[in-house]
Amino acid sequence: MGFLQNKTIVITSNEPWGDIWYTKHNYAAELSKKNKVYFVNPPNSWKIGIRQGYGIKENIITDNLSVLSYNNYLPLINTLKGGTNDPIYFNKINDWLISKSLNRHLKKNGHKSFYLWSFDPQRIYSPNQLNTDFSLFHCADHQWVNTFGTHRLCNQGNALFLTSKHLFHEYDIFDLPKHHVPHGISSDQFDVSLEDAMQVEIPVNDFGLFIGVIDGRVDYALLEKALIKFPNQNFVFVGPLKENHIFEESFQLFEKLFKEKPYKNLIHLGPKHFKSLRYYIRRAKFCISFMDPKWPGNTIGHHKTLVYLAQGKAVFQYLFKDYIGCEDFIYMSTKHEDSLNQLDIFLKEGEVEKLHQKRIEYASKSRFDNLINSIEKYLETTFPDLKGTK
C-alpha cells in the first residue's frame, strides 16, 4: 500500500470550497481518488451569540471527500504583539479549541489518526495539538515565512513543500526536509473539444484571455497600453474583482478599467466555475498573465500559465523566474514595450504550429497525478518508517 493510498488526510485552506478552485482544491479532489479527504474551510465570520455554531459541520461532496466548516470560539484579532511571530492570546485559544473540535469530529467518524496537509498557516497550525501521524506545510507564498503559524507548522511538522525553488532560501531557518513541488494542473484541462467549448456563452469570438483574481497583483498599466495599442482586439477577463491593492496608482487604474470601463475592447465576465474555465481557454486566440512585478512575489510565477499551456495557447507574460528557460515557447519580457511588440508580431504574423504541442508537453509534466506520484515516492523514501493511517 502506497504512502498516499487508503489514508485519512485533512487539508486546511485559506480559501473556502466553492466554484473558484486553487491549488488546495485540486489536491483535495485528486487525493480523494485514493484516500478519505477532509477539506477544512477557513472559519466563518465571528458573531456574538453563535454558541450553537461552535461545532464542526460536514458537507459531503463525494464518498471520499467532505468539506468541514466551523466558527471561531473567540473573535479573530489580527493585532500582533512581541513581533510578527506572536499572535495575541485569543488567536492561540481559538486554534487550540478548534483543533480539539476537529479531533472529536474525526474520531466520531471512525478516524483515530490522520495526516495533516496544510495550505494555511493562519489557523489549525499545531500538529502536536492535533496529534497527527504526519504533517506537512505546502507553502505557495513567500510572505508566510514570518507568521506564527508557519513557525509552528515547520517546527512541529515533518515536511515542507515549496512551489518554487526561489522560495527555498527564505525557509532555510527551518530544520525539516524541504521538497520542491511545482504548481500542478488536472488532467481534464488538456483535452477540450471545441464543440463543448462553444456551449459557453462568450459575447465575442476573437479575444485574448486572462483568468484569475483581478486585484492588486495585475499590471494594469500594461493592460491599458495593450487596450490602446490594439483597439480592435478584445481582451476578456474571467474572475472576481478584489480591491486589495497596495499601490495607489494601481488601484486608480483598476477603478478606471473595471469600474468606469472606458475601453470597449475590455470585457469582464466575472467569476466562473473552475471546471468551466478550460472552455474559455479553448476559445481564446491567446492568453495573458500581465502581473505587476512590484507586488511581492509576483516575479516568481503565475499559476494560470500552466492552465493556458495545457491547451497549447500562446501566453504573454512577465519573465517569471520559474519560467526562465521557456522563452522559446512562452512570450516573456520585463518591459512593457517588449511585451506589446511580441503581441503585435503574433497578431500580425501568427506563429509556427510546433509551439502548440511543445507547450502541451511542458504542462503535462505538472499534471496533478504525476505530481502526487512524485510526492508519494519522495515521502516513502524520506520517511520509510512512518506508520500508515486508516
Short mmCIF file of C-alpha atoms in Angstrom, two decimals:
data_model
loop_
_atom_site.label_atom_id
_atom_site.label_comp_id
_atom_site.label_asym_id
_atom_site.label_seq_id
_atom_site.Cartn_x
_atom_site.Cartn_y
_atom_site.Cartn_z
CA MET A 1 0.00 0.00 0.00
CA GLY A 2 1.42 3.37 -1.02
CA PHE A 3 2.10 6.32 1.23
CA LEU A 4 -0.86 8.24 -0.22
CA GLN A 5 -3.39 5.42 -0.54
CA ASN A 6 -6.21 4.47 1.83
CA LYS A 7 -5.24 7.23 4.26
CA THR A 8 -7.25 9.89 6.06
CA ILE A 9 -5.96 13.31 5.01
CA VAL A 10 -7.04 16.66 6.47
CA ILE A 11 -6.39 19.62 4.16
CA THR A 12 -6.57 23.10 5.66
CA SER A 13 -7.22 26.02 3.33
CA ASN A 14 -7.38 29.80 3.48
CA GLU A 15 -9.87 29.68 0.56
CA PRO A 16 -13.30 28.04 1.06
CA TRP A 17 -14.66 25.24 -1.06
CA GLY A 18 -16.69 26.63 -3.95
CA ASP A 19 -16.77 27.37 -7.66
CA ILE A 20 -13.35 29.02 -7.68
CA TRP A 21 -10.56 26.48 -7.26
CA TYR A 22 -6.96 26.98 -6.28
CA THR A 23 -4.11 24.52 -5.72
CA LYS A 24 -5.51 23.21 -2.45
CA HIS A 25 -8.91 22.41 -4.01
CA ASN A 26 -7.28 20.44 -6.78
CA TYR A 27 -5.16 18.47 -4.33
CA ALA A 28 -8.25 17.64 -2.31
CA ALA A 29 -10.03 16.34 -5.41
CA GLU A 30 -7.01 14.37 -6.64
CA LEU A 31 -6.09 12.87 -3.26
CA SER A 32 -9.70 11.82 -2.65
CA LYS A 33 -9.42 9.36 -5.55
CA LYS A 34 -7.39 7.01 -3.31
CA ASN A 35 -7.90 8.45 0.19
CA LYS A 36 -10.53 9.84 2.53
CA VAL A 37 -10.06 13.63 2.43
CA TYR A 38 -11.49 16.28 4.75
CA PHE A 39 -11.16 19.80 3.33
CA VAL A 40 -11.32 22.36 6.16
CA ASN A 41 -12.70 25.77 5.19
CA PRO A 42 -11.42 28.96 6.83
CA PRO A 43 -13.69 29.96 9.76
CA ASN A 44 -16.99 31.74 9.26
CA SER A 45 -17.26 35.33 10.47
CA TRP A 46 -17.45 35.54 14.26
CA LYS A 47 -20.66 36.95 15.73
CA ILE A 48 -21.95 37.39 19.24
CA GLY A 49 -24.34 34.64 20.25
CA ILE A 50 -23.24 31.86 17.89
CA ARG A 51 -22.68 29.26 20.61
CA GLN A 52 -24.81 26.78 18.73
CA GLY A 53 -22.44 27.05 15.79
CA TYR A 54 -19.21 26.13 17.56
CA GLY A 55 -19.20 22.53 16.37
CA ILE A 56 -17.77 21.16 13.14
CA LYS A 57 -20.26 20.97 10.28
CA GLU A 58 -19.67 18.49 7.47
CA ASN A 59 -20.79 18.76 3.87
CA ILE A 60 -20.28 15.57 1.85
CA ILE A 61 -19.05 16.24 -1.69
CA THR A 62 -18.28 12.63 -2.72
CA ASP A 63 -17.87 9.35 -0.85
CA ASN A 64 -14.22 10.19 -0.20
CA LEU A 65 -14.36 13.99 0.03
CA SER A 66 -16.04 16.11 2.68
CA VAL A 67 -15.86 19.82 3.47
CA LEU A 68 -15.71 20.85 7.13
CA SER A 69 -16.84 24.28 8.33
CA TYR A 70 -16.67 25.90 11.76
CA ASN A 71 -16.90 29.15 13.70
CA ASN A 72 -14.16 30.57 15.89
CA TYR A 73 -14.88 30.45 19.62
CA LEU A 74 -13.44 33.92 20.13
CA PRO A 75 -13.28 36.96 17.80
CA LEU A 76 -10.32 36.87 15.44
CA ILE A 77 -7.90 39.64 16.34
CA ASN A 78 -5.19 40.39 13.82
CA THR A 79 -3.12 42.67 16.03
CA LEU A 80 0.28 41.18 16.76
CA LYS A 81 2.43 41.67 19.82
CA GLY A 82 6.02 40.81 20.52
CA GLY A 83 6.97 40.71 16.83
CA THR A 84 5.48 39.19 13.71
CA ASN A 85 5.67 35.62 15.01
CA ASP A 86 3.43 36.02 18.07
CA PRO A 87 -0.33 36.43 17.62
CA ILE A 88 -2.20 37.60 20.68
CA TYR A 89 -3.63 35.14 23.14
CA PHE A 90 -7.19 34.88 21.73
CA ASN A 91 -5.96 33.51 18.43
CA LYS A 92 -3.95 30.79 20.16
CA ILE A 93 -7.00 29.81 22.23
CA ASN A 94 -9.11 29.65 19.06
CA ASP A 95 -6.63 27.34 17.43
CA TRP A 96 -6.45 25.05 20.47
CA LEU A 97 -10.24 24.79 20.79
CA ILE A 98 -10.83 24.23 17.06
CA SER A 99 -8.13 21.57 17.00
CA LYS A 100 -9.91 19.73 19.83
CA SER A 101 -13.24 20.01 17.98
CA LEU A 102 -11.68 18.71 14.78
CA ASN A 103 -10.16 15.73 16.61
CA ARG A 104 -13.52 14.90 18.19
CA HIS A 105 -15.30 15.08 14.84
CA LEU A 106 -12.79 12.81 13.13
CA LYS A 107 -12.85 10.23 15.95
CA LYS A 108 -16.65 10.27 15.93
CA ASN A 109 -16.46 9.33 12.25
CA GLY A 110 -14.02 6.49 12.84
CA HIS A 111 -10.71 8.26 12.15
CA LYS A 112 -8.42 7.92 15.15
CA SER A 113 -5.41 9.21 13.24
CA PHE A 114 -4.75 11.20 10.09
CA TYR A 115 -2.28 13.19 8.00
CA LEU A 116 -2.38 17.00 8.06
CA TRP A 117 -1.74 18.69 4.69
CA SER A 118 -1.75 22.40 5.47
CA PHE A 119 -2.12 25.12 2.87
CA ASP A 120 -2.95 27.69 5.55
CA PRO A 121 -0.51 28.76 8.29
CA GLN A 122 -3.02 31.14 9.87
CA ARG A 123 -5.12 28.51 11.63
CA ILE A 124 -5.06 24.86 12.76
CA TYR A 125 -1.31 25.24 12.72
CA SER A 126 -0.19 22.98 15.58
CA PRO A 127 0.42 19.33 14.60
CA ASN A 128 1.14 18.50 18.26
CA GLN A 129 -2.32 19.68 19.32
CA LEU A 130 -3.91 17.66 16.53
CA ASN A 131 -1.90 14.55 17.40
CA THR A 132 -1.31 13.81 13.72
CA ASP A 133 0.62 10.81 12.41
CA PHE A 134 2.26 13.03 9.82
CA SER A 135 2.01 16.69 8.85
CA LEU A 136 3.35 18.86 6.08
CA PHE A 137 3.07 22.52 5.17
CA HIS A 138 2.52 23.14 1.45
CA CYS A 139 3.71 26.72 1.02
CA ALA A 140 2.99 28.80 -2.07
CA ASP A 141 3.70 32.28 -0.69
CA HIS A 142 6.99 33.75 0.49
CA GLN A 143 5.11 36.24 2.68
CA TRP A 144 4.14 33.44 5.07
CA VAL A 145 7.67 32.84 6.30
CA ASN A 146 7.34 35.21 9.30
CA THR A 147 3.92 34.14 10.58
CA PHE A 148 3.46 32.41 13.92
CA GLY A 149 1.56 29.57 12.25
CA THR A 150 4.34 28.92 9.74
CA HIS A 151 6.83 28.57 12.59
CA ARG A 152 4.51 26.14 14.40
CA LEU A 153 3.88 24.04 11.28
CA CYS A 154 7.57 23.87 10.40
CA ASN A 155 8.92 23.34 13.91
CA GLN A 156 6.37 20.68 14.82
CA GLY A 157 5.74 19.18 11.37
CA ASN A 158 7.50 16.58 9.28
CA ALA A 159 7.98 18.19 5.86
CA LEU A 160 7.81 21.47 3.97
CA PHE A 161 6.69 21.66 0.33
CA LEU A 162 7.58 24.79 -1.65
CA THR A 163 6.06 25.60 -5.04
CA SER A 164 9.17 27.40 -6.26
CA LYS A 165 12.89 26.74 -5.88
CA HIS A 166 13.21 30.50 -5.49
CA LEU A 167 11.49 30.29 -2.09
CA PHE A 168 13.92 27.82 -0.52
CA HIS A 169 16.41 30.36 0.81
CA GLU A 170 13.66 32.14 2.77
CA TYR A 171 12.79 28.91 4.62
CA ASP A 172 16.35 27.84 5.46
CA ILE A 173 15.65 28.91 9.04
CA PHE A 174 13.56 25.75 9.48
CA ASP A 175 15.26 22.42 10.11
CA LEU A 176 12.97 19.94 8.38
CA PRO A 177 13.01 18.18 4.99
CA LYS A 178 12.13 20.56 2.15
CA HIS A 179 10.85 19.44 -1.22
CA HIS A 180 10.11 21.36 -4.42
CA VAL A 181 6.55 20.69 -5.62
CA PRO A 182 5.69 22.97 -8.57
CA HIS A 183 2.18 24.18 -9.23
CA GLY A 184 0.03 21.47 -10.77
CA ILE A 185 -2.75 21.04 -13.28
CA SER A 186 -5.56 18.49 -13.52
CA SER A 187 -5.67 16.05 -16.45
CA ASP A 188 -9.07 17.29 -17.66
CA GLN A 189 -7.50 20.62 -18.66
CA PHE A 190 -5.71 19.12 -21.67
CA ASP A 191 -8.32 17.56 -23.95
CA VAL A 192 -11.12 20.07 -24.51
CA SER A 193 -13.33 19.83 -27.58
CA LEU A 194 -14.36 22.95 -29.46
CA GLU A 195 -17.91 21.60 -29.59
CA ASP A 196 -18.12 21.59 -25.77
CA ALA A 197 -16.42 24.98 -25.56
CA MET A 198 -18.96 26.53 -27.92
CA GLN A 199 -21.68 25.81 -25.34
CA VAL A 200 -20.18 28.50 -23.11
CA GLU A 201 -21.69 31.93 -23.69
CA ILE A 202 -18.99 34.47 -24.58
CA PRO A 203 -20.05 37.80 -26.14
CA VAL A 204 -17.08 37.86 -28.57
CA ASN A 205 -15.28 35.25 -30.65
CA ASP A 206 -11.87 36.84 -31.20
CA PHE A 207 -10.20 37.56 -27.88
CA GLY A 208 -7.19 37.35 -25.61
CA LEU A 209 -7.93 35.87 -22.19
CA PHE A 210 -6.99 36.48 -18.56
CA ILE A 211 -8.23 34.08 -15.88
CA GLY A 212 -7.80 34.67 -12.16
CA VAL A 213 -8.45 37.10 -9.34
CA ILE A 214 -8.41 40.67 -10.60
CA ASP A 215 -6.70 42.57 -7.80
CA GLY A 216 -3.54 44.49 -6.94
CA ARG A 217 -1.30 41.82 -8.50
CA VAL A 218 -2.41 42.68 -12.06
CA ASP A 219 -0.26 45.02 -14.15
CA TYR A 220 -2.99 47.50 -15.11
CA ALA A 221 -0.53 49.88 -16.74
CA LEU A 222 0.49 47.20 -19.25
CA LEU A 223 -3.13 46.19 -19.75
CA GLU A 224 -4.19 49.76 -20.57
CA LYS A 225 -1.33 50.13 -23.04
CA ALA A 226 -2.48 46.91 -24.77
CA LEU A 227 -6.09 48.10 -24.88
CA ILE A 228 -4.98 51.34 -26.54
CA LYS A 229 -2.43 49.80 -28.93
CA PHE A 230 -4.85 47.08 -30.11
CA PRO A 231 -8.29 48.77 -30.16
CA ASN A 232 -9.76 46.09 -32.44
CA GLN A 233 -8.56 43.22 -30.27
CA ASN A 234 -10.87 42.11 -27.46
CA PHE A 235 -9.46 41.25 -24.04
CA VAL A 236 -11.70 39.03 -21.91
CA PHE A 237 -11.20 38.80 -18.14
CA VAL A 238 -12.74 35.94 -16.15
CA GLY A 239 -12.50 36.20 -12.38
CA PRO A 240 -13.68 38.14 -9.32
CA LEU A 241 -12.79 41.77 -8.66
CA LYS A 242 -10.97 42.35 -5.36
CA GLU A 243 -9.80 45.69 -4.03
CA ASN A 244 -6.71 44.50 -2.14
CA HIS A 245 -4.29 46.99 -3.65
CA ILE A 246 -1.11 48.33 -2.02
CA PHE A 247 -0.24 50.87 -4.71
CA GLU A 248 -2.49 53.89 -5.21
CA GLU A 249 -1.68 54.22 -8.91
CA SER A 250 -2.58 50.59 -9.49
CA PHE A 251 -5.87 51.00 -7.61
CA GLN A 252 -6.80 54.07 -9.65
CA LEU A 253 -6.21 52.17 -12.90
CA PHE A 254 -8.19 49.22 -11.56
CA GLU A 255 -11.13 51.54 -10.83
CA LYS A 256 -10.81 53.18 -14.22
CA LEU A 257 -10.60 50.00 -16.30
CA PHE A 258 -13.10 47.79 -14.48
CA LYS A 259 -15.50 50.27 -12.87
CA GLU A 260 -15.59 53.24 -15.25
CA LYS A 261 -14.98 50.97 -18.29
CA PRO A 262 -13.68 53.48 -20.87
CA TYR A 263 -12.40 50.79 -23.27
CA LYS A 264 -14.94 48.76 -25.22
CA ASN A 265 -12.40 46.04 -26.01
CA LEU A 266 -12.09 45.13 -22.30
CA ILE A 267 -14.78 42.61 -21.34
CA HIS A 268 -15.17 41.39 -17.76
CA LEU A 269 -17.32 38.27 -17.40
CA GLY A 270 -16.99 37.85 -13.62
CA PRO A 271 -16.05 34.64 -11.80
CA LYS A 272 -16.91 31.26 -13.34
CA HIS A 273 -16.79 27.72 -12.00
CA PHE A 274 -13.25 26.38 -12.07
CA LYS A 275 -14.15 23.36 -14.21
CA SER A 276 -15.64 25.63 -16.90
CA LEU A 277 -12.51 27.77 -17.33
CA ARG A 278 -10.99 25.32 -19.80
CA TYR A 279 -13.76 26.16 -22.27
CA TYR A 280 -12.89 29.85 -22.20
CA ILE A 281 -9.24 28.96 -22.80
CA ARG A 282 -10.20 26.68 -25.69
CA ARG A 283 -12.00 29.59 -27.39
CA ALA A 284 -9.23 32.16 -26.78
CA LYS A 285 -6.80 33.27 -29.51
CA PHE A 286 -4.09 33.86 -26.88
CA CYS A 287 -3.76 34.27 -23.12
CA ILE A 288 -2.13 36.87 -20.90
CA SER A 289 -0.52 36.80 -17.47
CA PHE A 290 0.01 40.53 -17.06
CA MET A 291 1.25 40.64 -13.45
CA ASP A 292 2.75 43.67 -11.68
CA PRO A 293 6.40 42.90 -10.77
CA LYS A 294 6.25 45.46 -7.92
CA TRP A 295 3.81 43.24 -6.00
CA PRO A 296 5.70 41.00 -3.52
CA GLY A 297 6.34 37.57 -5.01
CA ASN A 298 4.86 38.45 -8.39
CA THR A 299 8.09 37.85 -10.26
CA ILE A 300 8.26 34.16 -9.35
CA GLY A 301 5.38 32.73 -11.37
CA HIS A 302 1.67 32.71 -12.16
CA HIS A 303 -0.35 29.53 -11.68
CA LYS A 304 -2.71 30.12 -14.59
CA THR A 305 0.19 29.98 -17.04
CA LEU A 306 0.15 26.18 -16.77
CA VAL A 307 -3.57 26.05 -17.49
CA TYR A 308 -3.04 28.11 -20.65
CA LEU A 309 -0.11 25.99 -21.79
CA ALA A 310 -2.11 22.77 -21.31
CA GLN A 311 -4.12 23.72 -24.39
CA GLY A 312 -1.10 24.94 -26.31
CA LYS A 313 -2.08 28.59 -26.13
CA ALA A 314 0.33 31.43 -26.79
CA VAL A 315 0.95 33.17 -23.45
CA PHE A 316 2.18 36.73 -22.99
CA GLN A 317 3.56 37.42 -19.53
CA TYR A 318 6.28 38.82 -17.31
CA LEU A 319 9.62 36.98 -17.34
CA PHE A 320 8.82 34.91 -14.25
CA LYS A 321 11.74 33.20 -12.51
CA ASP A 322 10.02 29.82 -12.61
CA TYR A 323 9.77 30.01 -16.41
CA ILE A 324 13.29 31.12 -17.25
CA GLY A 325 14.44 28.74 -19.99
CA CYS A 326 10.99 28.58 -21.59
CA GLU A 327 11.44 31.67 -23.76
CA ASP A 328 11.28 29.63 -26.95
CA PHE A 329 7.59 28.79 -26.42
CA ILE A 330 6.32 31.44 -23.95
CA TYR A 331 6.33 35.15 -24.79
CA MET A 332 8.00 36.84 -21.81
CA SER A 333 9.59 40.17 -21.04
CA THR A 334 10.38 42.52 -18.17
CA LYS A 335 9.49 45.61 -20.24
CA HIS A 336 6.05 46.77 -21.37
CA GLU A 337 7.34 47.85 -24.75
CA ASP A 338 8.77 44.42 -25.48
CA SER A 339 5.58 42.65 -24.40
CA LEU A 340 3.49 44.85 -26.66
CA ASN A 341 5.85 44.25 -29.59
CA GLN A 342 5.67 40.48 -29.04
CA LEU A 343 1.89 40.62 -29.07
CA ASP A 344 1.89 42.88 -32.14
CA ILE A 345 4.00 40.40 -34.14
CA PHE A 346 1.83 37.49 -33.00
CA LEU A 347 -1.39 39.21 -34.06
CA LYS A 348 0.05 40.14 -37.47
CA GLU A 349 2.03 37.02 -38.32
CA GLY A 350 0.81 34.20 -36.07
CA GLU A 351 3.31 31.52 -35.02
CA VAL A 352 4.65 28.11 -36.05
CA GLU A 353 2.44 25.12 -35.27
CA LYS A 354 5.09 23.13 -33.36
CA LEU A 355 4.88 25.59 -30.45
CA HIS A 356 1.36 24.36 -29.71
CA GLN A 357 2.49 20.81 -28.95
CA LYS A 358 5.63 21.92 -27.15
CA ARG A 359 3.52 23.85 -24.63
CA ILE A 360 1.25 20.88 -24.01
CA GLU A 361 4.21 18.59 -23.42
CA TYR A 362 5.70 21.06 -20.95
CA ALA A 363 2.44 21.41 -18.99
CA SER A 364 1.81 17.65 -18.89
CA LYS A 365 4.85 17.21 -16.64
CA SER A 366 2.94 19.11 -13.94
CA ARG A 367 -0.29 17.12 -14.06
CA PHE A 368 -1.56 16.52 -10.54
CA ASP A 369 -1.46 12.75 -10.94
CA ASN A 370 2.21 12.98 -11.93
CA LEU A 371 2.97 15.35 -9.05
CA ILE A 372 1.22 13.16 -6.49
CA ASN A 373 3.08 10.09 -7.72
CA SER A 374 6.32 12.03 -7.37
CA ILE A 375 5.33 13.26 -3.90
CA GLU A 376 4.46 9.74 -2.81
CA LYS A 377 7.86 8.41 -3.89
CA TYR A 378 9.60 11.28 -2.10
CA LEU A 379 7.70 10.67 1.14
CA GLU A 380 8.25 6.91 1.03
CA THR A 381 12.00 7.45 0.57
CA THR A 382 12.33 10.23 3.14
CA PHE A 383 10.08 8.68 5.80
CA PRO A 384 10.43 4.89 5.34
CA ASP A 385 9.46 4.06 8.94
CA LEU A 386 6.29 6.11 9.08
CA LYS A 387 3.24 4.12 10.10
CA GLY A 388 0.11 4.40 7.99
CA THR A 389 -3.28 5.75 8.97
CA LYS A 390 -6.75 4.39 8.23
#
